[in-house]
Coordinates of C-alpha atoms in Angstrom, one line a residue:
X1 CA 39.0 -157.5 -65.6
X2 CA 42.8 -158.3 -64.9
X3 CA 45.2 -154.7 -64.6
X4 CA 46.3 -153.4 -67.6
X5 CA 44.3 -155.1 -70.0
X6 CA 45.0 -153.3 -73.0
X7 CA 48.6 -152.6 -72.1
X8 CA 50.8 -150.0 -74.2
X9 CA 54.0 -150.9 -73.3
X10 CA 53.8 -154.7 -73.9
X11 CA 50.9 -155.2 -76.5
X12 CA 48.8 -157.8 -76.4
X13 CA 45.9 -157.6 -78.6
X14 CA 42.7 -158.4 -77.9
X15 CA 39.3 -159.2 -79.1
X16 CA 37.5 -156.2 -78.5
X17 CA 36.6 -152.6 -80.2
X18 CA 38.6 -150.9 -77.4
X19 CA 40.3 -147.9 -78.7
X20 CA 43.8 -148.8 -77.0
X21 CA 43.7 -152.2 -78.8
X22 CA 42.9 -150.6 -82.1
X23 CA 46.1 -148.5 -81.8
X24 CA 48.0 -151.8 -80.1
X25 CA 46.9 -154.0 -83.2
X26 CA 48.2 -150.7 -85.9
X27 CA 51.4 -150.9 -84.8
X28 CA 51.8 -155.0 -84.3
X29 CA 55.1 -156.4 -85.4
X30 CA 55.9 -160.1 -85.6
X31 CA 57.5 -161.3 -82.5
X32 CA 60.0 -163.4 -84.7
X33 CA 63.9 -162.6 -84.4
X34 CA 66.6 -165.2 -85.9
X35 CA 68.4 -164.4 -82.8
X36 CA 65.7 -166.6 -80.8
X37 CA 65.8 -170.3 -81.0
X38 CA 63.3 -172.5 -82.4
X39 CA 61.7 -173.1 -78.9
X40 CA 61.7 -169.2 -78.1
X41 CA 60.4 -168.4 -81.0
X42 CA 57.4 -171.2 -80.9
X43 CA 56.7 -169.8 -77.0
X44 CA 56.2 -165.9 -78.4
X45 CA 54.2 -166.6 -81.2
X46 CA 51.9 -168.8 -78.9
X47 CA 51.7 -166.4 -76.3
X48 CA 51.1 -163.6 -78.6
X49 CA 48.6 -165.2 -80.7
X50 CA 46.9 -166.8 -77.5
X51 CA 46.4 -163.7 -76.2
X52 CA 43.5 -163.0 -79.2
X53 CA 42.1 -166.4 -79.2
X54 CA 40.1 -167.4 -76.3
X55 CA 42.1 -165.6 -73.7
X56 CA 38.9 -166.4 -71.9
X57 CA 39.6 -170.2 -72.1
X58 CA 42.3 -172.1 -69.7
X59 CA 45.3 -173.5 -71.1
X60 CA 44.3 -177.2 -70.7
X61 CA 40.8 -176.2 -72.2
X62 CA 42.8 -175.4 -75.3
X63 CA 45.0 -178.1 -75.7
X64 CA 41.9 -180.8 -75.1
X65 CA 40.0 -178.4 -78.2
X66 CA 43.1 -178.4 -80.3
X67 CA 43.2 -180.7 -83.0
X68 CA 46.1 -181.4 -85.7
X69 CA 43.6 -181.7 -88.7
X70 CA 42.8 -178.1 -90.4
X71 CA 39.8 -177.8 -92.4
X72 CA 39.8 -176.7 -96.2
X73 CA 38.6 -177.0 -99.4
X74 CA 39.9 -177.3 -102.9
X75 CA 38.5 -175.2 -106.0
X76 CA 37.8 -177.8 -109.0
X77 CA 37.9 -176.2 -112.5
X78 CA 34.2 -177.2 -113.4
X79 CA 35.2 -176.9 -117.1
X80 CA 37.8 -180.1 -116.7
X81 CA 35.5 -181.8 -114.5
X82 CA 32.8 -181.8 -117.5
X83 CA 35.0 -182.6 -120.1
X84 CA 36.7 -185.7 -118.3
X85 CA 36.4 -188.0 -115.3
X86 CA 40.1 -187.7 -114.7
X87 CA 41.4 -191.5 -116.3
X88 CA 43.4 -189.7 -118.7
X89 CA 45.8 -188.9 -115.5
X90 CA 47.0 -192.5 -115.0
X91 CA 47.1 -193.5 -118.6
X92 CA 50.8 -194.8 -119.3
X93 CA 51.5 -195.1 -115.5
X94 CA 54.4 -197.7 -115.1
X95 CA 54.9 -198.0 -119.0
X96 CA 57.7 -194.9 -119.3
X97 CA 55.3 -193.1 -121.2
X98 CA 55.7 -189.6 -121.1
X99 CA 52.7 -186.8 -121.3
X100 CA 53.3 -183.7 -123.0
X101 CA 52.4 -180.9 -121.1
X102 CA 49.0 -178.9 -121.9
X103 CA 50.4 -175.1 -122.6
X104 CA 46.6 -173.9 -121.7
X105 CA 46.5 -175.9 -118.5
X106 CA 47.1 -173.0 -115.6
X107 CA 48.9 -175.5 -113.3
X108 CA 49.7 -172.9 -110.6
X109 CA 46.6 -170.4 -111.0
X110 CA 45.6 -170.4 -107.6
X111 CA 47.0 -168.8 -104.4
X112 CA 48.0 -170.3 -102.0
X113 CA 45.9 -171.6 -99.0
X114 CA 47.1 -170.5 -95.5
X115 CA 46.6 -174.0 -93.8
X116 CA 48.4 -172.3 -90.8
X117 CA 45.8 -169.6 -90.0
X118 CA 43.1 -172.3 -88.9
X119 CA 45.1 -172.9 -85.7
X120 CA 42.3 -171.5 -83.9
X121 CA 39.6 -172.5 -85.6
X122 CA 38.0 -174.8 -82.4
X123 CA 37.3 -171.8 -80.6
X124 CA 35.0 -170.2 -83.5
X125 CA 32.3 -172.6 -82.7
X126 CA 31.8 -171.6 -79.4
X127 CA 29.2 -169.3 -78.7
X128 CA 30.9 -165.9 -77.2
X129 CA 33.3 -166.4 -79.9
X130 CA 30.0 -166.3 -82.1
X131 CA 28.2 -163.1 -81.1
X132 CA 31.3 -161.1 -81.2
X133 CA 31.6 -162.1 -84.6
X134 CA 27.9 -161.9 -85.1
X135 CA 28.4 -157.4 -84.2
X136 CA 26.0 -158.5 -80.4
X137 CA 28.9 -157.3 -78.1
X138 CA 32.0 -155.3 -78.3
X139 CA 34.3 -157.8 -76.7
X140 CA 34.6 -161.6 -76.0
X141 CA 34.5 -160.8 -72.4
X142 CA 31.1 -158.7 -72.9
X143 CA 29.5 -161.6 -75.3
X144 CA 30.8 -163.9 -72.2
X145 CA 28.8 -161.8 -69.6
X146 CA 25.7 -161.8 -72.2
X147 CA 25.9 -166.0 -72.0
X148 CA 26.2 -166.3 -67.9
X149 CA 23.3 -163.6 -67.7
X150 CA 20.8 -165.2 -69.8
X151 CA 20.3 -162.5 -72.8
X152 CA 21.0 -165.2 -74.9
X153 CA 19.1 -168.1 -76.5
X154 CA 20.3 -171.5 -78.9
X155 CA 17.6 -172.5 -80.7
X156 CA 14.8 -171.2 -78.8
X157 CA 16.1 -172.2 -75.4
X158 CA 18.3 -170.1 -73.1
X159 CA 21.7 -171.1 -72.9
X160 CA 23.9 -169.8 -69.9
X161 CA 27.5 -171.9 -71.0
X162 CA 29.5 -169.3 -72.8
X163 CA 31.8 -172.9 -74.1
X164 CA 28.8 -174.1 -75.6
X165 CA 30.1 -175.9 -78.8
X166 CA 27.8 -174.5 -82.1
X167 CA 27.4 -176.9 -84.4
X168 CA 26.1 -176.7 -88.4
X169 CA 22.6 -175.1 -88.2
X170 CA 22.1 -173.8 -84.8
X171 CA 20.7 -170.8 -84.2
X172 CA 21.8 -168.3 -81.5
X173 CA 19.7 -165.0 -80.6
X174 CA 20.5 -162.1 -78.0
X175 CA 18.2 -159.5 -76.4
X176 CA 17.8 -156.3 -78.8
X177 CA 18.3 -154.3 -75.6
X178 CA 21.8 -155.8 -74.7
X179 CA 23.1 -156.0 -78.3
X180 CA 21.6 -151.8 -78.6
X181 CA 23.6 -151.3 -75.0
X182 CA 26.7 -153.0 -76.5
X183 CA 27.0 -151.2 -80.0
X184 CA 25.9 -148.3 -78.9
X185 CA 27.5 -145.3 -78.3
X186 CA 28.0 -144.6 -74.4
X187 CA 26.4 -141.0 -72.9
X188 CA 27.8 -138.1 -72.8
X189 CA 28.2 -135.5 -69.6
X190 CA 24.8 -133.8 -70.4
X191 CA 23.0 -137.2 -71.4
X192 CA 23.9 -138.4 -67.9
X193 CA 22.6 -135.5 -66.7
X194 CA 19.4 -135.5 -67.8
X195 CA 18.8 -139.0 -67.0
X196 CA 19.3 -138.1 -63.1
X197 CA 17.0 -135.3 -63.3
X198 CA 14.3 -138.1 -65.1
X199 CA 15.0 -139.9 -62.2
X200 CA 14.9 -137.4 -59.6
X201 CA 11.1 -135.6 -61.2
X202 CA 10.4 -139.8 -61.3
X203 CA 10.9 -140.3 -57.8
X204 CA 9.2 -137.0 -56.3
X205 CA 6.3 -137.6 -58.0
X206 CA 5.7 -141.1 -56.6
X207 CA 6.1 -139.7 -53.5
X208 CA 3.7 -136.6 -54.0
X209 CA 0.8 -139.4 -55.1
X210 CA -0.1 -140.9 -51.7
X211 CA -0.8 -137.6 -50.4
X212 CA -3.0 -136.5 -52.4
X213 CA -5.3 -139.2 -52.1
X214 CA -6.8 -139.1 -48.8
X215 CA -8.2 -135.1 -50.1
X216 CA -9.5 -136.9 -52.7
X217 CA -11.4 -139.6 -50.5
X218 CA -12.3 -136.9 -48.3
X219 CA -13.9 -134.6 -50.5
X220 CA -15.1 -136.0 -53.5
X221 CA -17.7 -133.2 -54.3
X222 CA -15.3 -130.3 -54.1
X223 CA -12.9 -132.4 -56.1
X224 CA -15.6 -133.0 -58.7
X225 CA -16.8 -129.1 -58.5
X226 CA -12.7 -128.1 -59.1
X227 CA -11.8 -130.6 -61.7
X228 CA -14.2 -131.4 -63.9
X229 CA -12.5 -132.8 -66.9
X230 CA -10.8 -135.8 -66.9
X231 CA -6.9 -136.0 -66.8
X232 CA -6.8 -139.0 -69.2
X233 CA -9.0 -137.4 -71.8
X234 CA -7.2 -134.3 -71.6
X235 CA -4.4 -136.5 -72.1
X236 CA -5.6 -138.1 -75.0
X237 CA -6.6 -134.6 -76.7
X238 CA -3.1 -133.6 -76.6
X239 CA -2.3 -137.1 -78.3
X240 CA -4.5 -136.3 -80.6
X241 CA -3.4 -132.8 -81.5
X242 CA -0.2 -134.2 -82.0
X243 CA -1.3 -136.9 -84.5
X244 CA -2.9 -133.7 -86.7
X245 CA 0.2 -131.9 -86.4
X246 CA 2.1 -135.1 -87.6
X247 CA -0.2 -135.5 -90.7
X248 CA 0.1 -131.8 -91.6
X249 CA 3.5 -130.6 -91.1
X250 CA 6.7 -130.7 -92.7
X251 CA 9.6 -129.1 -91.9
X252 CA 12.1 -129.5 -88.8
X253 CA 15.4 -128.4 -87.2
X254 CA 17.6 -130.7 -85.2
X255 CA 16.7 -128.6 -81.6
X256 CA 13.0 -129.2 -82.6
X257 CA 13.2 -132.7 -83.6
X258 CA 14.3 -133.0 -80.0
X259 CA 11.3 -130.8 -78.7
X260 CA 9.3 -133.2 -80.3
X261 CA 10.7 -136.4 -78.9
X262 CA 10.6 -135.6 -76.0
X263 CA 6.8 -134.2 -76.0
X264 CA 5.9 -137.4 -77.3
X265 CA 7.5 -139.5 -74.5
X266 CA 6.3 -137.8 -72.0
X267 CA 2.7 -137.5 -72.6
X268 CA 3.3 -141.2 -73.4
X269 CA 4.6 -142.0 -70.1
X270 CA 2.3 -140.0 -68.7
X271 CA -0.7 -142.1 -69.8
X272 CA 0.9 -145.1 -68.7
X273 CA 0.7 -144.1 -65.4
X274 CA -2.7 -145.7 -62.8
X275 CA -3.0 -141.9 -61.6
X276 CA -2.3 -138.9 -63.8
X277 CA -2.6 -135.6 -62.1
X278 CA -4.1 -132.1 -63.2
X279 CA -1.0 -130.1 -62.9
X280 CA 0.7 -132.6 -65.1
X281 CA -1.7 -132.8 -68.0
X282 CA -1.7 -128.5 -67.9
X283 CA 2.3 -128.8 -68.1
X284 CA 1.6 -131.0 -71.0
X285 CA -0.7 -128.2 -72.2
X286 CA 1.2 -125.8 -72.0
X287 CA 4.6 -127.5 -73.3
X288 CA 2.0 -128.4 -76.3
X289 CA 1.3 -124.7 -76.6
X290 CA 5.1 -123.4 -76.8
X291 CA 6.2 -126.2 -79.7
X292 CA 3.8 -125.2 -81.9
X293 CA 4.1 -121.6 -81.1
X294 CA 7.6 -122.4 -81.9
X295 CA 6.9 -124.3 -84.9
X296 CA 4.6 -121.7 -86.1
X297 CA 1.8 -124.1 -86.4
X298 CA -1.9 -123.8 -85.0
X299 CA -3.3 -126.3 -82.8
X300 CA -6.0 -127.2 -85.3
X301 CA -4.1 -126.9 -88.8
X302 CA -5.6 -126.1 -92.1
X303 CA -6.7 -129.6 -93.9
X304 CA -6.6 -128.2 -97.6
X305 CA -4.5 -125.3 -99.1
X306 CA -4.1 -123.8 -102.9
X307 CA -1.6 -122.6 -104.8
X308 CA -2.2 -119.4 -106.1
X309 CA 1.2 -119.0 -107.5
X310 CA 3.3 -121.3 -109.9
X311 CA 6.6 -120.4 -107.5
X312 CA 6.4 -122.1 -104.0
X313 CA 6.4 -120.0 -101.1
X314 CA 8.6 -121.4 -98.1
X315 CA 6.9 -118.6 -95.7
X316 CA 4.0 -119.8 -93.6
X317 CA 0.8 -117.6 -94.5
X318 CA -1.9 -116.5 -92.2
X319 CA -5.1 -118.4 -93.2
X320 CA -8.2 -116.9 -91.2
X321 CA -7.1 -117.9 -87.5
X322 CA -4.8 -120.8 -88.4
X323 CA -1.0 -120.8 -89.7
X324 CA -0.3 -122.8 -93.0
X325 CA 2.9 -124.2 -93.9
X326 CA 4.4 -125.3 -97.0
X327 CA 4.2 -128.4 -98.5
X328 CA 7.6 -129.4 -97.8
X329 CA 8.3 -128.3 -94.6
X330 CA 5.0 -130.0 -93.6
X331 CA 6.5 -133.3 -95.0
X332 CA 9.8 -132.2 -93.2
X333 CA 7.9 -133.0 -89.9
X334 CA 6.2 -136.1 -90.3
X335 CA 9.6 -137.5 -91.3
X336 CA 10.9 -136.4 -88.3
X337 CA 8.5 -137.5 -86.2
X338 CA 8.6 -140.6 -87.8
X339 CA 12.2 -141.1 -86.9
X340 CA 11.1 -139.6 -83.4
X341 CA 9.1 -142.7 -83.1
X342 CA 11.4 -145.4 -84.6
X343 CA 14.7 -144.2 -82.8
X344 CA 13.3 -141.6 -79.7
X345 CA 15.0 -139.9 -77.3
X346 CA 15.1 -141.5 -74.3
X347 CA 17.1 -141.1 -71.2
X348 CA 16.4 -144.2 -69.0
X349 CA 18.4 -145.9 -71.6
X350 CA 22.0 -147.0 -70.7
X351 CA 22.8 -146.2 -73.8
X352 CA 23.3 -142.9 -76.0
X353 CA 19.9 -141.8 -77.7
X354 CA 18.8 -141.7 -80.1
X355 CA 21.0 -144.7 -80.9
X356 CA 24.5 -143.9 -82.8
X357 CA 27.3 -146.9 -83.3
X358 CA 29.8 -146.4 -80.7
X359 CA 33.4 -145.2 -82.1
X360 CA 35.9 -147.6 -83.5
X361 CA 33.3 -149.9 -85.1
X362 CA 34.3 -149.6 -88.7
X363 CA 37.5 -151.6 -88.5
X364 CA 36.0 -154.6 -86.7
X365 CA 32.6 -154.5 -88.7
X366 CA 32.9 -157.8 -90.7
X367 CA 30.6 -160.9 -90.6
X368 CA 32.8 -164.4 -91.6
X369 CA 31.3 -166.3 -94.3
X370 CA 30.4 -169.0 -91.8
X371 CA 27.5 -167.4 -90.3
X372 CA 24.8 -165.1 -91.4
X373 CA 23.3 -162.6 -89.1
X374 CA 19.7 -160.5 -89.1
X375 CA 20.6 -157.3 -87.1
X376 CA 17.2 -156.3 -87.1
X377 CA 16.3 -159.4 -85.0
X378 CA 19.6 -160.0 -83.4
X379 CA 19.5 -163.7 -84.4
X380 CA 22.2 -165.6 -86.5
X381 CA 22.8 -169.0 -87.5
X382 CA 26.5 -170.7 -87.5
X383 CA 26.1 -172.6 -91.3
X384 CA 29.5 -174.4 -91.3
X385 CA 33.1 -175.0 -89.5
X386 CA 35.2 -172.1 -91.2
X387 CA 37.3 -174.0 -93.6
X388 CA 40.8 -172.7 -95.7
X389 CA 40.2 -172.0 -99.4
X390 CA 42.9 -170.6 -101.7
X391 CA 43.9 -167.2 -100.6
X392 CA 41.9 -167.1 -97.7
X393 CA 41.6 -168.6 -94.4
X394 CA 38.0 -168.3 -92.4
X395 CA 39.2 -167.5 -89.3
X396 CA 39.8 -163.9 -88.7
X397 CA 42.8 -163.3 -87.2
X398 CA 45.3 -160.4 -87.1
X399 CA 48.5 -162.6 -87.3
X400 CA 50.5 -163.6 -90.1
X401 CA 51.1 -167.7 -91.2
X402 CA 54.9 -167.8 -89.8
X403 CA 53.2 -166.7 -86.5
X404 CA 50.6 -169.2 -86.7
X405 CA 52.3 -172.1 -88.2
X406 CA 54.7 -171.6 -85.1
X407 CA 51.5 -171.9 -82.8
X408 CA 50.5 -175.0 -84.1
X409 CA 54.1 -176.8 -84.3
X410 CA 53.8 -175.6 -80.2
X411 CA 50.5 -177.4 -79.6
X412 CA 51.2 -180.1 -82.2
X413 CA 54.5 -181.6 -80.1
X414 CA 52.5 -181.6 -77.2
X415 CA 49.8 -183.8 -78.0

């Protein structure tokens, strides 16, 4: 990335969610002066609006994509259309006979269409243009990384060319993982943390594993005599016990829902692994122990309860040798260990979990008309060209029509 890219003295603007270009694009002026000459003023409105369009693309790129003929369409009044086929417009032509004017007839209705502010629109069919658009990355630049990397697929096949030109019905798709890594909110100082301490228990134990096993080849008896259950089943008790606590409890804190992420990763993770130790499965155990101690819930919770009062009671009551809890705060739980599993805490992720947008995403968080997009699968198809309609031109862009009707006068003499 070149120095300064989000400059504060001189703006440029940018396509990107950056927080600096946010603040550069609140307080953009138009670059016009009548003190400038027709020529000066063509050159800053190019170079400012060039700038935000395909910054990424060379100069002679551009002027080979540029083209003189804009896109648009016209809104017909579908009420004349049915009532005539339009003759009644030349009748008289070339006679001297005169038409009196329809008073109902709205003759200038409509706004008007911004031809100007579809300088740009070549560059919307290429494909990093597309996935920014789509919400897959934060930045052109970042959607043009995604492209050269291979995250990203046309129609089923993996396409590497971030120029690729889209055309009407293609359908573009990006890796969850990237698209979560680029909307995402980046860690914090403790987050960081704790995913170098992951890494450091991750690494110890691989190298504690190969010394254990020639004891174990040794001495298989004395293994045997000292360890007589199984790690995996013990393992898959605890899963188990966690399953009942899920179907029977309701009620959860923030700090717990944590508690309970994590738990479920790690024993997870744990039975993953070719070779689970003993000492592992008892810190499981005992971590096990402590949450529901905490959570004031038995390790083999009550299956049926009654009401012996018309009020609810929010207090957990002492039923034999198990803890009951309340309705509610039972259902409390399960919901939060449904979201546990749906959006966990995980901190191999590059990314802040569990998942949160990243900041400054509400004023860029708009999908064009021209393509539709399914977040949940990261795919999106490009449907049309953008097009200018009355009131509105398809192409999102920050600048005004003097600024861009400038831009095109530039490109258009030098064709």
């Amino acid at each position: 990335m070149r120095h300064r890219f989000h400059g504060l003295k001189k703006i440029k603007v940018r396509q990107s969610w950056n927080k600096y270009n946010l603040y550069n694009l609140s307080r953009l002026k138009s670059p016009i002066s009548n003190r400038q000459t027709f020529f000066q003023q063509k050159w800053a409105a190019k170079s400012l609006s060039r700038a935000f369009h395909g910054e990424t693309i060379r100069e002679k790129h551009w002027q080979r994509m540029f083209r003189p003929i804009l896109r648009s369409v016209v809104p017909m009044n579908h009420e004349y259309l049915a009532r005539t086929d339009g003759s009644e417009q030349a009748l008289g032509r070339g006679s001297g006979l005169e038409q009196v004017p329809d008073p109902d007839r709205k003759l200038h209705g409509l706004p008007r269409t911004p031809y100007m502010n579809m300088v740009y629109a070549p560059t919307e069919r290429r494909l990093d243009t597309a996935i920014f658009r789509s919400l897959f990355a934060s930045s052109t630049r970042q959607a043009r990384q995604f492209v050269v990397h291979g995250y990203v697929k046309v129609n089923g096949k993996k396409m590497i060319y971030p120029g690729y030109q889209l055309n009407p019905g293609d359908m573009f798709q990006v890796e969850p993982e990237r698209v979560l890594y680029a909307t995402g909110a980046p860690k914090d100082r403790k987050e960081r943390r704790a995913g170098r301490k992951m890494r450091a228990r991750a690494k110890s134990s691989k190298d504690d594993v190969p010394e254990k096993k020639p004891e174990i080849q040794a001495a298989p008896e004395a293994a045997e005599e000292e360890a007589p259950q199984n790690p995996k089943a013990v393992l898959t008790s605890l899963l188990t016990q966690a399953k009942s606590i899920l179907k029977t409890t309701d009620d959860l804190s923030g700090k717990k829902k944590q508690a309970l992420r994590a738990f479920s990763r790690e024993v997870k993770r744990t039975l993953s692994r070719r070779t689970t130790d003993t000492t592992i499965t008892d810190s499981l155990d005992a971590q096990l122990l402590e949450l529901t101690s905490r959570l004031n819930i038995s390790e083999t919770p009550a299956t049926t309860t009654t009401e012996t009062n018309n009020t609810p009671d929010r207090k957990p009551r002492i039923d034999g040798s198990t803890i009951v809890l309340p309705s509610d705060q039972r259902r409390m739980l399960r919901e939060a260990l449904a979201e546990a599993r749906e959006n966990p805490i995980d901190p191999r992720k590059p990314y802040a979990t569990p998942w949160r947008p990243r900041e400054y995403m509400s004023a860029f968080a708009f999908v064009p008309r021209y393509l539709e997009v399914h977040h949940k699968i990261c795919s999106a198809v490009y449907l049309r060209h953008p097009v200018a309609r009355p009131g509105l031109g398809e192409v999102p862009t920050p600048f005004p029509a003097e600024v861009n009707g400038l831009t095109f006068n530039w490109y258009l003499r030098r064709r």
